[in-house]
C-alpha positions as CSV (number, residue, x, y, z in Angstrom):
1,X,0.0,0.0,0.0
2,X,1.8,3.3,-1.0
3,X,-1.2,6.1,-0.7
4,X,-0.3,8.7,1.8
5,X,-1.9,9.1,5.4
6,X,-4.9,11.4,4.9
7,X,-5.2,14.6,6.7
8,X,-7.5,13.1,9.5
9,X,-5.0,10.2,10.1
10,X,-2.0,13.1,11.0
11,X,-4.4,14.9,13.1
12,X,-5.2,11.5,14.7
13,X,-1.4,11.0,15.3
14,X,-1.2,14.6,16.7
15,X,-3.9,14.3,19.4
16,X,-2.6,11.0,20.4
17,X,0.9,11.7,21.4
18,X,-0.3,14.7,22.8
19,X,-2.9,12.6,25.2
20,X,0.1,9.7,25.6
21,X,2.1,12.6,26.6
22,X,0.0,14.1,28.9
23,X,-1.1,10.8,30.8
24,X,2.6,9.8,31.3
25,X,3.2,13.3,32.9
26,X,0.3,13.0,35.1
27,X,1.3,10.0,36.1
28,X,4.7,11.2,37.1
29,X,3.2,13.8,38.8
30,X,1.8,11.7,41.1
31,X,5.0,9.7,41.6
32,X,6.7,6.3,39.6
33,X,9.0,3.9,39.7
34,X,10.8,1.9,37.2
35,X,11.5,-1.9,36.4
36,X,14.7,-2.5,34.7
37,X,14.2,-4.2,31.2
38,X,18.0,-5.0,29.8
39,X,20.2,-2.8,32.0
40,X,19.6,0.2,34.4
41,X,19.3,2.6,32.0
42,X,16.8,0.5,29.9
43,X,13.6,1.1,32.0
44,X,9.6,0.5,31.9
45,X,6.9,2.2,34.3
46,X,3.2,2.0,34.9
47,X,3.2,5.6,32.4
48,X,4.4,3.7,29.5
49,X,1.9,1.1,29.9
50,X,-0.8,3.1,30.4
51,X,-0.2,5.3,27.9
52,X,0.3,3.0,24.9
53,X,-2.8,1.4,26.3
54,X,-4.5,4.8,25.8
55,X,-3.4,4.5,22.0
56,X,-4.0,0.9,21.0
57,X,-8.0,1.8,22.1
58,X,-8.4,4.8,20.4
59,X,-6.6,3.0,17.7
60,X,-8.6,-0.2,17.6
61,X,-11.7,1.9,17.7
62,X,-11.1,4.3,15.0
63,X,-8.9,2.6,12.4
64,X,-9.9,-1.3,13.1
65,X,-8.5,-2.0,10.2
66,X,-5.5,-1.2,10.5
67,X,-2.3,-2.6,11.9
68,X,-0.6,-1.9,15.3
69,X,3.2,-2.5,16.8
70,X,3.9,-0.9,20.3
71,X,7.3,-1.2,22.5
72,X,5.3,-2.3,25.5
73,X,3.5,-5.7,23.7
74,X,0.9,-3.6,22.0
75,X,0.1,-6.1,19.2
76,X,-2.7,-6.0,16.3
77,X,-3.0,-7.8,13.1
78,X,-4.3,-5.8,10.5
79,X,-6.1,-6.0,7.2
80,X,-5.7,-2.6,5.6
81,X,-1.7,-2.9,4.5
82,X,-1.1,0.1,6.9
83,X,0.6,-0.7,10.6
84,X,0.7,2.4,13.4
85,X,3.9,2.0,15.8
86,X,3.9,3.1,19.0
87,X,6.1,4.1,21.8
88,X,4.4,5.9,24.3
89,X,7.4,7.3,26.3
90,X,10.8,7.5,24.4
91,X,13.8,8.0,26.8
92,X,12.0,6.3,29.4
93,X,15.1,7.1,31.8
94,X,15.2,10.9,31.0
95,X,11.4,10.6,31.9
96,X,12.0,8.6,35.5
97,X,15.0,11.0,36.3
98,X,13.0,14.3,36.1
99,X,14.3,15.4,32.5
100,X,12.1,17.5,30.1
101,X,13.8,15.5,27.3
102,X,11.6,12.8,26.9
103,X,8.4,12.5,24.1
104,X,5.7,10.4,23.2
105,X,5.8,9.4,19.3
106,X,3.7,7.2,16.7
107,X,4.4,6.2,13.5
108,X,2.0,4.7,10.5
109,X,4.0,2.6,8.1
110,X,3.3,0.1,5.4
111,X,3.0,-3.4,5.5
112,X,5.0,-6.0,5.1
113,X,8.4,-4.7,6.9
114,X,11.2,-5.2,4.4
115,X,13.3,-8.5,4.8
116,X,16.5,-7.0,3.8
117,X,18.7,-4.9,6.3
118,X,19.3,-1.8,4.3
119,X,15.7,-1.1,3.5
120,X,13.0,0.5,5.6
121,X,8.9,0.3,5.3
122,X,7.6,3.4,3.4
123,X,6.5,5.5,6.3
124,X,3.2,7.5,5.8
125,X,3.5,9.9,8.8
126,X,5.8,10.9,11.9
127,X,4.1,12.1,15.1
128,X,6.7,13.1,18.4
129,X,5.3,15.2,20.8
130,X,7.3,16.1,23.7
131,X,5.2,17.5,26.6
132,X,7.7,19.4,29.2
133,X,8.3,21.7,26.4
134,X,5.1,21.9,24.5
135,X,6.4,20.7,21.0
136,X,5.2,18.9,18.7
137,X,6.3,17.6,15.2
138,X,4.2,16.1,12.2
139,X,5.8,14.9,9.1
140,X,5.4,12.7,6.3
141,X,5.3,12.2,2.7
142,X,2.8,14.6,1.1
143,X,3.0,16.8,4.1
144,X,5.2,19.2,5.2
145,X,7.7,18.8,8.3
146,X,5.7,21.3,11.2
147,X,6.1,22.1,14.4
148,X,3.4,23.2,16.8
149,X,1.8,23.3,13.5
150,X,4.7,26.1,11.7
151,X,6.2,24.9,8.9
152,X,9.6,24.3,9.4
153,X,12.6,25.5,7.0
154,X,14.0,22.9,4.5
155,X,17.2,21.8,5.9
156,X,20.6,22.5,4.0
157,X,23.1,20.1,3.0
158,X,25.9,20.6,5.2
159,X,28.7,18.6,5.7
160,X,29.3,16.8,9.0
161,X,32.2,18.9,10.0
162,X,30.3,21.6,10.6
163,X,27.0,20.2,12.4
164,X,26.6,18.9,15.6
165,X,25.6,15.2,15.5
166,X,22.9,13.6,18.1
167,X,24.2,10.1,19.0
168,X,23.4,6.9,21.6
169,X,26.0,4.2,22.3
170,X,25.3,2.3,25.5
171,X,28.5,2.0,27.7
172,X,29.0,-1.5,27.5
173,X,29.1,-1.5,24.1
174,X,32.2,0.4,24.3
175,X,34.1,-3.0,24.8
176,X,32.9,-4.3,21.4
177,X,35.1,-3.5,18.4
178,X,32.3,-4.6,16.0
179,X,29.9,-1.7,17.3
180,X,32.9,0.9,18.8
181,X,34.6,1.0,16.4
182,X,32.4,2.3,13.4
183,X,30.9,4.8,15.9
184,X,34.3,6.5,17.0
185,X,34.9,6.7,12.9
186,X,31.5,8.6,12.3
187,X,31.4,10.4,15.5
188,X,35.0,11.7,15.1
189,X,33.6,13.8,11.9
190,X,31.0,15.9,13.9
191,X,32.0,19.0,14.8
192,X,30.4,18.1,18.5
193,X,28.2,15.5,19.8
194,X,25.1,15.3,22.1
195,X,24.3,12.2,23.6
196,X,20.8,13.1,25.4
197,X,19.1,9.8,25.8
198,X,15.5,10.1,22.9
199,X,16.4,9.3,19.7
200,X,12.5,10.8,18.5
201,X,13.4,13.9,20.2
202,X,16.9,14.2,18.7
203,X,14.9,13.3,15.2
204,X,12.4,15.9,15.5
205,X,15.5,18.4,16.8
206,X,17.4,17.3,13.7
207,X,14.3,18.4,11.3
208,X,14.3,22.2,13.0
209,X,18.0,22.2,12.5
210,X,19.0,22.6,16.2
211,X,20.9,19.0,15.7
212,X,22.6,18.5,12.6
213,X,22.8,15.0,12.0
214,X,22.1,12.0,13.8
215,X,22.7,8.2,14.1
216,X,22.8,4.8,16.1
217,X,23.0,1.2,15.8
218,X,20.5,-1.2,16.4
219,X,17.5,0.8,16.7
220,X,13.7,-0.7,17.2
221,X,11.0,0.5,14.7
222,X,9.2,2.5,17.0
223,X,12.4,4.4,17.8
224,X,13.1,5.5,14.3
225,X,10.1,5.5,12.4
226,X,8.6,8.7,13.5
227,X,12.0,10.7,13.6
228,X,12.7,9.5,10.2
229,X,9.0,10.6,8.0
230,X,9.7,14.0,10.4
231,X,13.5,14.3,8.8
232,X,12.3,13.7,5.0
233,X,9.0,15.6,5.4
234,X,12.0,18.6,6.3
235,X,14.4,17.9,3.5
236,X,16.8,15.5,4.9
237,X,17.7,12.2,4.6
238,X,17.5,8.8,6.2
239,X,19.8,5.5,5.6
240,X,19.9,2.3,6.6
241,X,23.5,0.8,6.6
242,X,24.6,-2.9,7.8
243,X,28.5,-3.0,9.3
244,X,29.3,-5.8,11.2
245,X,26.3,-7.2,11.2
246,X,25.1,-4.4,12.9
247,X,21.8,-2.3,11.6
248,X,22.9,1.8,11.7
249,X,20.3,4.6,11.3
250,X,21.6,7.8,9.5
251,X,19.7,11.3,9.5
252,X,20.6,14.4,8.6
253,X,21.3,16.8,5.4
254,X,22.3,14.4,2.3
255,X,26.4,15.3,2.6
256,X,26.4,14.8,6.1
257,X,24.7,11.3,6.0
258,X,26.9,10.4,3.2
259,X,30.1,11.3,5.2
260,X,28.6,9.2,8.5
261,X,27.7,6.2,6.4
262,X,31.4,6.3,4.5
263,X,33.0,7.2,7.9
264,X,30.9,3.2,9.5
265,X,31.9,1.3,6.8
266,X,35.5,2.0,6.1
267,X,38.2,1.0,8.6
């Protein structure tokens, strides 16, 4: 299925990571604590449950048809060729620590996911809304990059020497050759780096230029999808590169993206 989303399904998108947002906050409010998933920086709470819950039924009761993938085991089979993908709190520890830098973020995609490691799904819409600071950004193919509902600028191709670059590499990678190696080559190109812990957020940060390109390894759907139809709706560009066996995710302007994915692959 290649048709775009519609203009209802991006306002559906909108209101729902707004209301994801704004249940996990609440909830926070009112005090949390988190269960350690695959380390102690990789963390679930009752927010992220509830608030993907808060999707999937909306969801299930206004596009039955249609697929849906969340991070927390939201699951759906559907028949329509379209699939929305959910992750109702991204930088789950930025949210538990007290952080503003945290978002909620959907993404509709096509079915079936792509086999082959360098390819993505055509995404039909990006939707990361990050509550703290009142921000929200739509994107996707036949509609422009926005946020809080201003167009944003077309990004310019600049090379990676002179942007900043948004990054994630958990520490114990840092012992693995395979994985710290490729990084050091692509992050020693930046002219600075931010490691700040929400790979939607940095996405949606790279579409209003306040990042300038951006990329990590081994990154779930519902981590890149939405950041990535955001970046293209804005003028950038997304890649998909295997080194090592290991799946990287590239955004940014076109030179810079080109220079990260040279900079991974060559040793």
């Amino acid at each position: 299925m290649s048709a775009n989303a519609t203009a209802e399904d991006f306002a559906l998108a909108g209101s729902l990571v707004r209301e994801a947002g704004a249940l996990a906050l609440a909830m926070r409010s009112e005090g949390l604590t988190g269960k350690q998933k695959t380390s102690v920086s990789d963390v679930v709470t009752a927010a992220d449950h509830a608030a993907e819950k808060l999707v999937l039924e909306t969801l299930r009761r206004l596009r039955p048809e249609d697929g849906i993938l969340g991070e927390e085991g939201a699951s759906h089979e559907g028949t329509s060729g379209r699939t929305w993908v959910i992750d109702p709190v991204d930088g789950t520890y930025n949210f538990l620590s007290g952080s503003t830098y945290w978002c909620s973020a959907l993404a509709l995609r096509t079915d079936p996911f792509p086999e082959t490691v360098d390819q993505d799904p055509e995404v039909l819409l990006g939707a990361v809304f990050q509550p703290q600071e009142d921000q929200l950004w739509l994107g996707g193919p036949g509609y422009p990059a926005t946020l809080n509902g201003k167009e944003l600028a077309p990004l310019e191709d600049t090379a990676l020497d002179r942007l900043s670059a948004g990054t994630y590499l958990h520490p114990t990678w840092l012992q693995r050759e395979e994985v710290a190696g490729p990084w050091t080559r692509a992050a020693a190109g930046a002219a600075t780096l931010r490691m700040l812990g929400s790979g939607s957020c940095d996405l949606g940060s790279v579409a209003s230029g306040r990042l300038g390109a951006w990329f990590q390894h081994s990154c779930p759907e519902w981590d890149w999808l939405p950041g990535k139809a955001i970046v293209e709706a804005a003028g950038g560009t997304t890649a998909v590169l295997e080194v090592n066996g290991f799946r990287w995710h590239i955004a940014g302007p076109a030179a810079a993206v080109q220079e990260i994915q040279h900079r991974l692959s060559t040793s």
